[in-house]
Amino acid sequence: MVSFSSLASFCLALASHVSATILQNGQVKETNYPDTSIDPAAQSFKTYPANATEISYKGRWDSKYVSWWSAPGISFGYTGQTVAISFGNLTDNGVLVGYRIGGLDWMFTNITSGATHLLVSPDAPGSNETAPINPTTFELRVTNWAYGVQIEAVHVAEGEKLIKIPDFGRRIEVIGDSLAAGMYTTYEGLSSWAYGLGAGLGNTEYTVTAYPGICAADQDCWGNPRGQAHQWFYTSDTSYRASVIHGDNPEPWDFENHPAADIVVINIGTNDNNEANNVTTEAYIDGLTKIIQGVHSKWPKAQVVVCSLWLGFHQSGNSFSPEWTDGWVNEIYDLVQWFNSKDYLKNPTIWDGVTNTTSTTGKKSDPFVHYFNTTGILQHNDIGPQWHPTDVGAIKVASHLQQFIRIKFGWDLYATGPEIFHDTLYWNDEQSY
Ligand SMILES: *[C@@H]1O[C@H](CO)[C@@H](O)[C@H](O)[C@H]1NC(C)=O
Ligand SMILES: *[C@@H]1O[C@H](CO)[C@@H](O)[C@H](O)[C@H]1NC(C)=O
Ligand SMILES: *[C@@H]1O[C@H](CO)[C@@H](O)[C@H](O)[C@H]1NC(C)=O
Ligand SMILES: *[C@@H]1O[C@H](CO)[C@@H](O)[C@H](O)[C@H]1NC(C)=O
Ligand SMILES: *[C@@H]1O[C@H](CO)[C@@H](O)[C@H](O)[C@H]1NC(C)=O
Ligand SMILES: *[C@@H]1O[C@H](CO)[C@@H](O)[C@H](O)[C@H]1NC(C)=O
Ligand SMILES: *[C@@H]1O[C@H](CO)[C@@H](O)[C@H](O)[C@H]1NC(C)=O
């Protein structure tokens, strides 16, 4: 019953140019974002190189300061009213980024490869405000997973400076596929439930290691050469861009020099479950097992939340039914139970996707794997025609996960106002009609 052609369409997206006409609810979406590029030679800036300690990199960035996976970003504090960024030539030309001052609304602009963009000026909304967030912070996020930016330098006005903003004290990572990456939502990664979860918790560092079409099992799925049981251990994703920039030598993620996540949410398997990819149940469960064992190996204290899978709905008589009910529901639940068994916990097996090695920790572990039941969260109109959550669907998944995490792990919700999801202000101007 599932239309494979729609699921396969991400392959086309990989090949297409960054600039394309987008239909949103059947209407042409306006993408005439302001052109922020400037001639850097005509300015007098104080300039910081990409490796300046004042610049915090969020999500996965490689040694050349190139961004990977979904919704990676940078942030820093600054003085004055000017922020410009020079982007390196490994930037995808035309890539859309969201950026903002403090917790104000996201603004958007297309980045030109090798150009300098003026993103904050005295006329930028909020530019004259110094409270409540002080020092004033600047944040930028890449919206699309397949495209990226390369940071070359950050500039402020002459006589002004960048200020290092310490990381928040808690950290979450989402491991997934297109569902977590934000495919088909309004601002892609910046409208994804994974981003919404991390940003919506507030005062939380978040990384979204999700890529459309990728499987848990380490095999080719929809053109992604490797599965997450392998790729999660690497800085770069499975994009064509990664094959161009890193070839056969991707950089393993430097787990030693990046802090551990406290909570890892895993939502992966719809691509494994698609018969076009020929993944057996055994291979899928083996892949998911390795991802969990990989997380436990790199981050022994992390709590892991495994989501049950969902797809979409079809009309069934006078209502709607799930398109698909065989999403390895029992197998995933059984795997979570197995991870919680005394037998496993007395000497956990761990996995390293770079060296391909399975070993044991040699010490007892407390239970760390939890089951998040997604059944009943999404209804038929929360899934768009291309089998992915709509913006509303993404917000529902993020909201339920936030409450699950609050109740289960005692994480308070710290965000008390900043914009999380952009362009979701649906409202009416009439009080009776
Ligand atoms: C800007 O980005 C949007 C979203 O990717 C794209 O549709 C549009 O064509 C881009 N515009 C330019 C001028 O590159
Ligand atoms: C940044 O890179 C330059 C050039 O390689 C080097 O001289 C400098 O020490 C680096 N700065 C930091 C903070 O690592
Ligand atoms: C890209 O930038 C680097 C560093 O500035 C430079 O060495 C290289 O020649 C540039 N490559 C292209 C194709 O412009
Ligand atoms: C900030 O103040 C300056 C000087 O008064 C003014 O020119 C500018 O428009 C103000 N910016 C905003 C966003 O209101
Ligand atoms: C899946 O397996 C079938 C039968 O063995 C084969 O014909 C097909 O090419 C395979 N598809 C992929 C994507 O490997
Ligand atoms: C790990 O296994 C993969 C797939 O079998 C293989 O391509 C890779 O070379 C192996 N790597 C190491 C370090 O053994
Ligand atoms: C998941 O939720 C559905 C709907 O409430 C329920 O029928 C099912 O038993 C739940 N699964 C588990 C493993 O608790």
Coordinates of C-alpha atoms and ligand atoms in Angstrom, one line a residue:
M1 CA 0.0 0.0 0.0
V2 CA 2.9 2.4 0.6
S3 CA 3.9 4.5 -2.3
F4 CA 7.7 3.9 -2.6
S5 CA 8.1 6.7 -5.1
S6 CA 7.4 9.3 -2.5
L7 CA 9.8 7.7 -0.1
A8 CA 12.4 7.6 -2.8
S9 CA 12.1 11.3 -3.6
F10 CA 14.9 12.3 -1.3
C11 CA 17.3 10.8 -3.8
L12 CA 16.2 13.5 -6.3
A13 CA 16.5 16.2 -3.6
L14 CA 20.2 15.2 -3.2
A15 CA 20.8 15.8 -6.8
S16 CA 18.9 19.0 -7.2
H17 CA 20.3 22.5 -6.9
V18 CA 19.9 24.3 -3.6
S19 CA 17.7 26.8 -5.4
A20 CA 14.3 25.3 -6.4
T21 CA 10.6 26.2 -6.5
I22 CA 8.9 24.8 -3.4
L23 CA 5.2 24.0 -3.3
Q24 CA 3.7 24.4 0.2
N25 CA 0.2 23.2 0.5
G26 CA 0.1 23.3 -3.3
Q27 CA 1.0 27.0 -3.4
V28 CA 4.4 28.4 -4.5
K29 CA 6.3 29.1 -1.4
E30 CA 8.0 32.6 -1.2
T31 CA 11.7 32.2 -0.8
N32 CA 12.8 35.7 -1.5
Y33 CA 14.9 36.0 1.6
P34 CA 16.9 39.2 2.0
D35 CA 20.4 39.1 0.4
T36 CA 22.8 39.8 3.2
S37 CA 26.0 39.5 1.3
I38 CA 28.4 42.4 1.5
D39 CA 31.8 43.4 0.3
P40 CA 34.1 42.8 3.2
A41 CA 36.8 45.1 1.8
A42 CA 34.5 48.1 2.3
Q43 CA 34.2 47.5 6.0
S44 CA 36.4 48.0 9.1
F45 CA 35.9 44.9 11.2
K46 CA 37.5 43.2 14.1
T47 CA 37.8 39.6 12.7
Y48 CA 38.0 36.3 14.5
P49 CA 39.1 33.1 12.7
A50 CA 36.9 30.0 12.7
N51 CA 38.9 28.4 15.4
A52 CA 38.4 31.3 17.9
T53 CA 37.5 29.9 21.3
E54 CA 34.7 32.5 21.5
I55 CA 32.7 30.7 18.8
S56 CA 30.7 27.6 20.1
Y57 CA 29.9 25.0 17.5
K58 CA 26.6 23.1 18.0
G59 CA 26.1 19.7 16.5
R60 CA 28.7 18.1 14.3
W61 CA 31.4 20.1 12.5
D62 CA 34.6 18.8 11.0
S63 CA 38.2 20.0 11.4
K64 CA 37.7 22.4 8.4
Y65 CA 34.7 24.0 10.2
V66 CA 32.2 22.4 7.8
S67 CA 28.8 21.6 9.2
W68 CA 27.1 18.1 9.0
W69 CA 23.8 16.3 9.7
S70 CA 20.6 18.3 10.6
A71 CA 20.3 21.7 12.2
P72 CA 24.0 22.2 13.1
G73 CA 24.9 25.7 14.3
I74 CA 27.2 28.3 15.9
S75 CA 26.6 30.7 18.7
F76 CA 28.5 33.4 20.6
G77 CA 28.0 36.6 22.6
Y78 CA 29.1 39.9 21.0
T79 CA 29.3 43.6 21.8
G80 CA 28.2 46.3 19.5
Q81 CA 25.6 46.0 16.9
T82 CA 27.4 44.3 14.0
V83 CA 27.9 40.6 13.2
A84 CA 29.1 39.5 9.8
I85 CA 30.3 36.0 8.9
S86 CA 32.6 34.9 6.1
F87 CA 31.7 31.5 4.7
G88 CA 34.3 29.3 3.1
N89 CA 34.2 27.8 -0.4
L90 CA 33.0 24.4 1.0
T91 CA 29.7 26.1 1.7
D92 CA 26.8 24.9 -0.6
N93 CA 26.0 27.9 -2.7
G94 CA 22.6 29.3 -1.8
V95 CA 22.1 27.2 1.3
L96 CA 19.4 28.6 3.6
V97 CA 20.3 29.4 7.2
G98 CA 18.2 30.6 10.1
Y99 CA 19.9 33.2 12.5
R100 CA 18.8 35.4 15.3
I101 CA 19.6 37.6 18.2
G102 CA 18.9 36.1 21.6
G103 CA 15.6 34.4 21.7
L104 CA 13.9 36.6 19.1
D105 CA 12.3 35.2 15.9
W106 CA 14.5 33.4 13.4
M107 CA 15.5 35.3 10.3
F108 CA 16.5 33.6 7.1
T109 CA 19.0 34.2 4.3
N110 CA 20.7 32.2 1.5
I111 CA 24.4 32.0 1.9
T112 CA 26.8 32.5 -1.0
S113 CA 29.8 30.2 -1.0
G114 CA 33.0 32.1 -0.3
A115 CA 31.1 35.3 0.6
T116 CA 30.7 37.5 3.6
H117 CA 27.2 38.1 5.0
L118 CA 26.2 41.0 7.3
L119 CA 23.7 39.3 9.7
V120 CA 23.4 41.9 12.5
S121 CA 23.4 45.6 12.0
P122 CA 21.9 48.4 14.1
D123 CA 18.6 48.0 12.1
A124 CA 18.2 44.3 12.8
P125 CA 15.2 43.6 15.0
G126 CA 16.4 43.6 18.7
S127 CA 19.7 45.1 17.9
N128 CA 19.2 47.9 20.4
E129 CA 18.1 45.6 23.2
T130 CA 20.6 44.5 25.9
A131 CA 18.2 42.6 28.3
P132 CA 17.2 40.0 29.4
I133 CA 19.9 38.1 27.6
N134 CA 23.3 39.7 28.3
P135 CA 25.8 39.6 26.7
T136 CA 23.7 39.6 23.6
T137 CA 24.0 36.3 21.8
F138 CA 23.9 35.4 18.1
E139 CA 22.9 32.0 16.9
L140 CA 22.9 30.5 13.4
R141 CA 21.6 27.1 12.3
V142 CA 21.7 25.4 8.9
T143 CA 18.2 24.4 7.8
N144 CA 18.9 21.5 5.4
W145 CA 20.8 18.3 6.2
A146 CA 22.2 17.7 2.8
Y147 CA 23.7 21.1 2.5
G148 CA 26.2 22.8 4.8
V149 CA 28.3 25.8 5.5
Q150 CA 31.9 26.3 6.2
I151 CA 32.8 29.0 8.7
E152 CA 35.9 31.0 7.7
A153 CA 35.7 34.0 10.0
V154 CA 33.3 36.0 12.2
H155 CA 33.5 39.8 12.3
V156 CA 32.2 42.4 14.7
A157 CA 32.6 46.2 14.5
E158 CA 36.0 47.7 15.1
G159 CA 36.6 48.1 18.9
E160 CA 33.9 45.4 19.7
K161 CA 34.4 41.8 20.6
L162 CA 33.1 38.3 20.7
I163 CA 32.3 36.7 24.1
K164 CA 32.4 33.0 24.8
I165 CA 29.0 31.7 26.1
P166 CA 29.5 28.7 28.3
D167 CA 27.6 25.5 27.2
F168 CA 24.4 24.7 29.0
G169 CA 24.7 22.1 31.6
R170 CA 22.6 19.4 29.9
R171 CA 22.8 17.8 26.5
I172 CA 20.6 15.7 24.3
E173 CA 21.2 13.9 21.0
V174 CA 18.7 12.6 18.5
I175 CA 19.8 9.7 16.2
G176 CA 17.5 9.1 13.3
D177 CA 16.5 9.4 9.6
S178 CA 14.4 11.8 7.6
L179 CA 11.7 11.8 10.3
A180 CA 14.0 13.4 12.8
A181 CA 16.0 15.4 10.2
G182 CA 12.8 17.4 9.4
M183 CA 12.2 16.3 5.8
Y184 CA 9.2 18.1 4.2
T185 CA 8.6 20.5 7.1
T186 CA 8.6 24.3 6.6
Y187 CA 12.2 25.0 7.6
E188 CA 13.4 21.3 7.4
G189 CA 15.9 20.8 10.3
L190 CA 14.7 24.0 12.0
S191 CA 11.1 22.7 11.9
S192 CA 12.0 19.1 12.9
W193 CA 10.7 17.5 16.0
A194 CA 14.3 16.7 17.0
Y195 CA 15.3 20.3 16.9
G196 CA 12.0 21.2 18.6
L197 CA 12.8 18.8 21.4
G198 CA 16.3 20.1 22.0
A199 CA 15.5 23.8 21.7
G200 CA 12.1 23.5 23.3
L201 CA 13.6 22.0 26.5
G202 CA 15.5 25.2 26.9
N203 CA 19.1 25.6 28.3
T204 CA 20.0 22.4 26.6
E205 CA 22.7 21.6 24.1
Y206 CA 21.4 19.4 21.2
T207 CA 22.7 17.5 18.3
V208 CA 20.6 15.9 15.5
T209 CA 22.6 13.0 13.9
A210 CA 19.8 12.2 11.5
Y211 CA 19.8 11.8 7.7
P212 CA 17.1 11.1 5.2
G213 CA 16.9 7.5 3.9
I214 CA 19.5 6.1 6.3
C215 CA 19.0 2.7 7.9
A216 CA 20.0 1.4 11.3
A217 CA 21.6 -1.6 9.6
D218 CA 25.0 -0.9 8.1
Q219 CA 24.1 -1.2 4.4
D220 CA 23.1 0.9 1.4
C221 CA 19.6 2.4 1.9
W222 CA 18.1 4.7 -0.8
G223 CA 21.7 5.6 -1.8
N224 CA 23.1 6.2 1.7
P225 CA 26.2 4.0 1.6
R226 CA 26.3 3.2 5.3
G227 CA 23.8 2.8 8.1
Q228 CA 23.8 4.5 11.5
A229 CA 25.4 1.5 13.2
H230 CA 28.5 2.8 11.4
Q231 CA 27.9 6.4 10.4
W232 CA 26.9 7.7 13.9
F233 CA 30.6 7.3 14.8
Y234 CA 31.6 9.8 12.2
T235 CA 31.6 13.6 12.0
S236 CA 30.1 13.7 8.5
D237 CA 26.8 12.2 7.3
T238 CA 26.0 10.0 4.3
S239 CA 25.4 12.8 1.8
Y240 CA 26.9 13.2 -1.6
R241 CA 28.6 16.3 -0.2
A242 CA 30.4 14.2 2.3
S243 CA 31.8 11.9 -0.4
V244 CA 33.1 15.0 -2.2
I245 CA 34.6 16.7 0.8
H246 CA 35.9 13.6 2.7
G247 CA 36.1 10.9 0.0
D248 CA 37.0 7.6 1.6
N249 CA 38.4 9.2 4.7
P250 CA 35.6 10.6 6.8
E251 CA 36.7 12.0 10.2
P252 CA 35.6 9.8 13.1
W253 CA 33.7 12.0 15.6
D254 CA 36.1 13.0 18.4
F255 CA 34.1 11.6 21.4
E256 CA 37.1 12.3 23.7
N257 CA 37.0 16.0 23.1
H258 CA 33.3 16.6 23.0
P259 CA 31.0 16.3 26.0
A260 CA 28.8 13.3 26.4
A261 CA 25.0 13.5 25.8
D262 CA 22.9 12.9 28.9
I263 CA 19.9 11.6 27.0
V264 CA 19.9 10.0 23.5
V265 CA 16.7 9.6 21.6
I266 CA 16.7 7.0 18.9
N267 CA 14.1 6.9 16.2
I268 CA 15.2 4.8 13.3
G269 CA 13.9 1.9 11.2
T270 CA 11.3 3.0 8.7
N271 CA 13.9 2.8 5.9
D272 CA 15.1 -0.6 7.1
N273 CA 11.4 -1.6 7.2
N274 CA 10.9 -0.6 3.5
E275 CA 11.2 -3.7 1.4
A276 CA 13.0 -1.8 -1.3
N277 CA 16.1 -1.8 0.9
N278 CA 16.1 -5.5 1.6
V279 CA 16.9 -5.3 5.3
T280 CA 16.0 -8.4 7.2
T281 CA 14.5 -8.2 10.7
E282 CA 17.8 -9.7 12.0
A283 CA 19.9 -7.1 10.3
Y284 CA 17.7 -4.3 11.5
I285 CA 17.7 -5.4 15.1
D286 CA 21.4 -6.0 14.9
G287 CA 21.9 -2.4 13.7
L288 CA 19.7 -0.9 16.3
T289 CA 21.4 -3.0 19.0
K290 CA 24.8 -1.7 17.8
I291 CA 23.6 1.9 17.9
I292 CA 22.5 1.5 21.5
Q293 CA 25.7 -0.4 22.4
G294 CA 27.7 2.3 20.6
V295 CA 26.1 5.0 22.6
H296 CA 26.7 3.1 25.8
S297 CA 30.3 2.6 24.8
K298 CA 31.0 6.2 24.1
W299 CA 28.7 7.7 26.8
P300 CA 28.3 5.1 29.6
K301 CA 26.1 7.5 31.7
A302 CA 23.7 8.4 28.9
Q303 CA 20.1 7.4 29.2
V304 CA 18.7 6.0 25.9
V305 CA 15.1 6.5 24.7
V306 CA 14.1 4.2 21.9
C307 CA 11.0 5.3 20.0
S308 CA 8.5 2.9 18.4
L309 CA 8.2 3.4 14.7
W310 CA 5.3 5.2 12.8
L311 CA 4.6 5.8 9.2
G312 CA 1.2 7.3 8.1
F313 CA -2.4 6.7 7.6
H314 CA -4.9 5.7 5.0
Q315 CA -8.7 6.1 4.9
S316 CA -10.3 2.9 6.1
G317 CA -14.0 2.8 5.9
N318 CA -15.4 5.8 7.7
S319 CA -12.1 6.7 9.5
F320 CA -8.4 6.4 9.1
S321 CA -6.0 3.6 10.1
P322 CA -2.2 3.3 10.3
E323 CA -0.8 2.6 6.9
W324 CA 1.4 0.0 8.5
T325 CA 1.3 -1.9 11.7
D326 CA 4.2 -4.2 11.2
G327 CA 6.9 -1.7 12.1
W328 CA 8.8 -4.3 14.2
V329 CA 6.7 -3.2 17.2
N330 CA 7.3 -6.4 19.2
E331 CA 10.9 -6.7 18.1
I332 CA 11.8 -3.2 19.2
Y333 CA 10.0 -3.6 22.5
D334 CA 11.7 -7.0 23.1
L335 CA 15.1 -5.4 22.4
V336 CA 14.4 -2.7 25.0
Q337 CA 13.5 -5.5 27.5
W338 CA 16.7 -7.4 26.6
F339 CA 18.8 -4.3 27.3
N340 CA 17.1 -4.1 30.7
S341 CA 17.7 -7.8 31.6
K342 CA 20.0 -8.7 34.4
D343 CA 21.9 -10.9 32.0
Y344 CA 22.8 -7.9 29.7
L345 CA 23.4 -5.5 32.6
K346 CA 25.8 -7.6 34.5
N347 CA 28.5 -7.1 31.8
P348 CA 27.2 -5.0 28.9
T349 CA 28.4 -5.6 25.4
I350 CA 29.5 -2.5 23.6
W351 CA 30.1 -1.6 20.0
D352 CA 32.6 0.6 18.1
G353 CA 31.5 1.5 14.6
V354 CA 35.0 2.8 13.6
T355 CA 37.0 -0.3 14.6
N356 CA 34.1 -2.7 14.0
T357 CA 34.6 -4.2 17.4
T358 CA 32.3 -5.7 19.9
S359 CA 33.6 -6.0 23.5
T360 CA 32.3 -6.0 27.0
T361 CA 32.6 -3.3 29.6
G362 CA 33.6 -5.8 32.3
K363 CA 31.4 -4.0 34.8
K364 CA 27.8 -4.0 35.9
S365 CA 25.5 -1.3 34.6
D366 CA 22.3 0.3 35.8
P367 CA 19.4 0.1 33.4
F368 CA 19.7 2.8 30.8
V369 CA 17.3 2.0 27.9
H370 CA 13.8 3.3 27.9
Y371 CA 10.8 2.7 25.5
F372 CA 8.9 5.7 24.1
N373 CA 5.5 4.5 22.7
T374 CA 4.6 6.8 19.7
T375 CA 1.2 5.1 19.1
G376 CA -1.6 7.6 19.4
I377 CA 0.5 10.8 19.2
L378 CA 0.0 11.4 15.4
Q379 CA -3.2 11.3 13.5
H380 CA -3.8 11.1 9.8
N381 CA -3.5 14.8 9.1
D382 CA -0.3 15.2 11.1
I383 CA 1.5 13.3 8.3
G384 CA 2.0 15.1 5.0
P385 CA 1.4 13.6 1.6
Q386 CA 5.1 12.5 1.4
W387 CA 4.8 10.4 4.6
H388 CA 6.5 12.7 7.0
P389 CA 5.2 14.8 9.9
T390 CA 3.8 18.2 9.1
D391 CA 5.0 21.1 11.2
V392 CA 2.1 20.3 13.5
G393 CA 3.0 16.7 13.6
A394 CA 6.6 17.6 14.4
I395 CA 5.5 19.9 17.2
K396 CA 3.3 17.0 18.7
V397 CA 6.2 14.5 18.7
A398 CA 8.5 17.1 20.3
S399 CA 6.0 18.1 22.9
H400 CA 5.2 14.5 23.9
L401 CA 8.9 13.7 24.2
Q402 CA 9.5 16.8 26.3
Q403 CA 6.9 15.7 28.8
F404 CA 8.2 12.1 28.7
I405 CA 11.7 13.4 29.5
R406 CA 10.5 15.8 32.2
I407 CA 8.5 13.1 34.0
K408 CA 11.1 10.3 33.5
F409 CA 14.3 12.1 34.1
G410 CA 13.1 15.2 36.1
W411 CA 14.3 17.7 33.4
D412 CA 12.5 21.0 34.0
L413 CA 11.3 22.9 30.9
Y414 CA 13.5 26.0 30.9
A415 CA 12.4 27.7 27.7
T416 CA 10.0 30.5 28.8
G417 CA 9.4 32.5 25.7
P418 CA 12.0 32.3 22.9
E419 CA 10.8 31.4 19.4
I420 CA 11.3 27.7 18.7
F421 CA 9.2 26.9 15.6
H422 CA 9.1 29.7 13.0
D423 CA 6.0 30.4 10.8
T424 CA 3.6 28.4 12.9
L425 CA 1.6 31.4 14.1
Y426 CA -1.7 30.3 12.7
W427 CA -4.4 32.6 14.0
N428 CA -7.8 34.3 13.1
D429 CA -8.6 38.0 13.2
E430 CA -12.4 37.5 13.8
Q431 CA -14.0 36.6 17.1
S432 CA -17.2 35.3 15.6
Y433 CA -17.8 33.9 12.2
Ligands
LIG1 C1 17.1 30.2 -0.9 O1 16.8 29.0 -0.2 C2 15.5 28.4 -0.5 C3 15.3 27.2 0.4 O2 16.4 26.3 0.2 C4 15.5 28.1 -2.0 O3 14.2 27.6 -2.3 C5 15.7 29.4 -2.8 O4 15.7 29.0 -4.1 C6 17.1 29.9 -2.4 N1 17.3 31.2 -3.1 C7 18.4 31.5 -3.7 C8 18.4 32.8 -4.3 O5 19.4 30.7 -3.7
LIG2 C1 43.8 28.9 15.1 O1 44.5 28.5 14.0 C2 45.7 29.3 13.8 C3 46.3 28.9 12.5 O2 46.4 27.6 12.4 C4 46.7 29.1 15.0 O3 47.8 29.9 14.9 C5 45.9 29.5 16.3 O4 46.7 29.2 17.4 C6 44.6 28.8 16.4 N1 43.9 29.3 17.5 C7 43.3 28.5 18.4 C8 42.5 29.3 19.5 O5 43.3 27.3 18.4
LIG3 C1 38.9 27.6 -1.2 O1 39.5 28.3 -0.1 C2 40.8 27.9 0.3 C3 41.2 28.6 1.5 O2 40.9 30.0 1.4 C4 41.7 28.2 -0.9 O3 43.0 27.8 -0.6 C5 41.3 27.4 -2.1 O4 42.0 27.8 -3.2 C6 39.8 27.8 -2.4 N1 39.4 26.9 -3.5 C7 38.6 27.3 -4.5 C8 38.2 26.3 -5.5 O5 38.2 28.5 -4.6
LIG4 C1 18.5 51.3 17.0 O1 18.8 52.7 17.3 C2 19.4 53.4 16.2 C3 19.8 54.8 16.6 O2 18.7 55.4 17.4 C4 18.3 53.5 15.1 O3 18.9 54.1 13.9 C5 17.9 52.1 14.7 O4 16.9 52.1 13.7 C6 17.4 51.3 15.9 N1 17.2 49.9 15.5 C7 16.0 49.3 15.7 C8 15.9 47.9 15.3 O5 15.0 49.9 16.2
LIG5 C1 16.8 -6.8 -3.1 O1 16.8 -8.2 -3.3 C2 16.2 -8.6 -4.5 C3 16.1 -10.1 -4.5 O2 17.3 -10.7 -4.0 C4 17.0 -8.0 -5.6 O3 16.5 -8.3 -6.9 C5 17.1 -6.5 -5.5 O4 18.0 -6.0 -6.5 C6 17.6 -6.1 -4.1 N1 17.5 -4.6 -4.0 C7 18.5 -3.9 -3.5 C8 18.2 -2.4 -3.4 O5 19.5 -4.4 -3.1
LIG6 C1 34.4 -2.5 9.1 O1 33.5 -3.3 8.4 C2 33.2 -2.6 7.1 C3 32.0 -3.4 6.5 O2 32.2 -4.7 6.6 C4 34.4 -2.5 6.3 O3 34.1 -1.8 5.1 C5 35.5 -1.8 7.0 O4 36.7 -1.8 6.3 C6 35.7 -2.4 8.4 N1 36.6 -1.5 9.1 C7 37.5 -2.0 9.9 C8 38.4 -0.9 10.6 O5 37.7 -3.1 10.1
LIG7 C1 1.7 1.5 23.0 O1 0.5 2.2 23.0 C2 -0.6 1.6 22.4 C3 -1.7 2.6 22.4 O2 -1.9 3.1 23.7 C4 -0.9 0.3 23.2 O3 -2.0 -0.4 22.6 C5 0.3 -0.6 23.3 O4 0.1 -1.7 24.1 C6 1.5 0.2 23.8 N1 2.7 -0.6 23.7 C7 3.5 -0.9 24.8 C8 4.6 -1.8 24.5 O5 3.2 -0.5 25.9

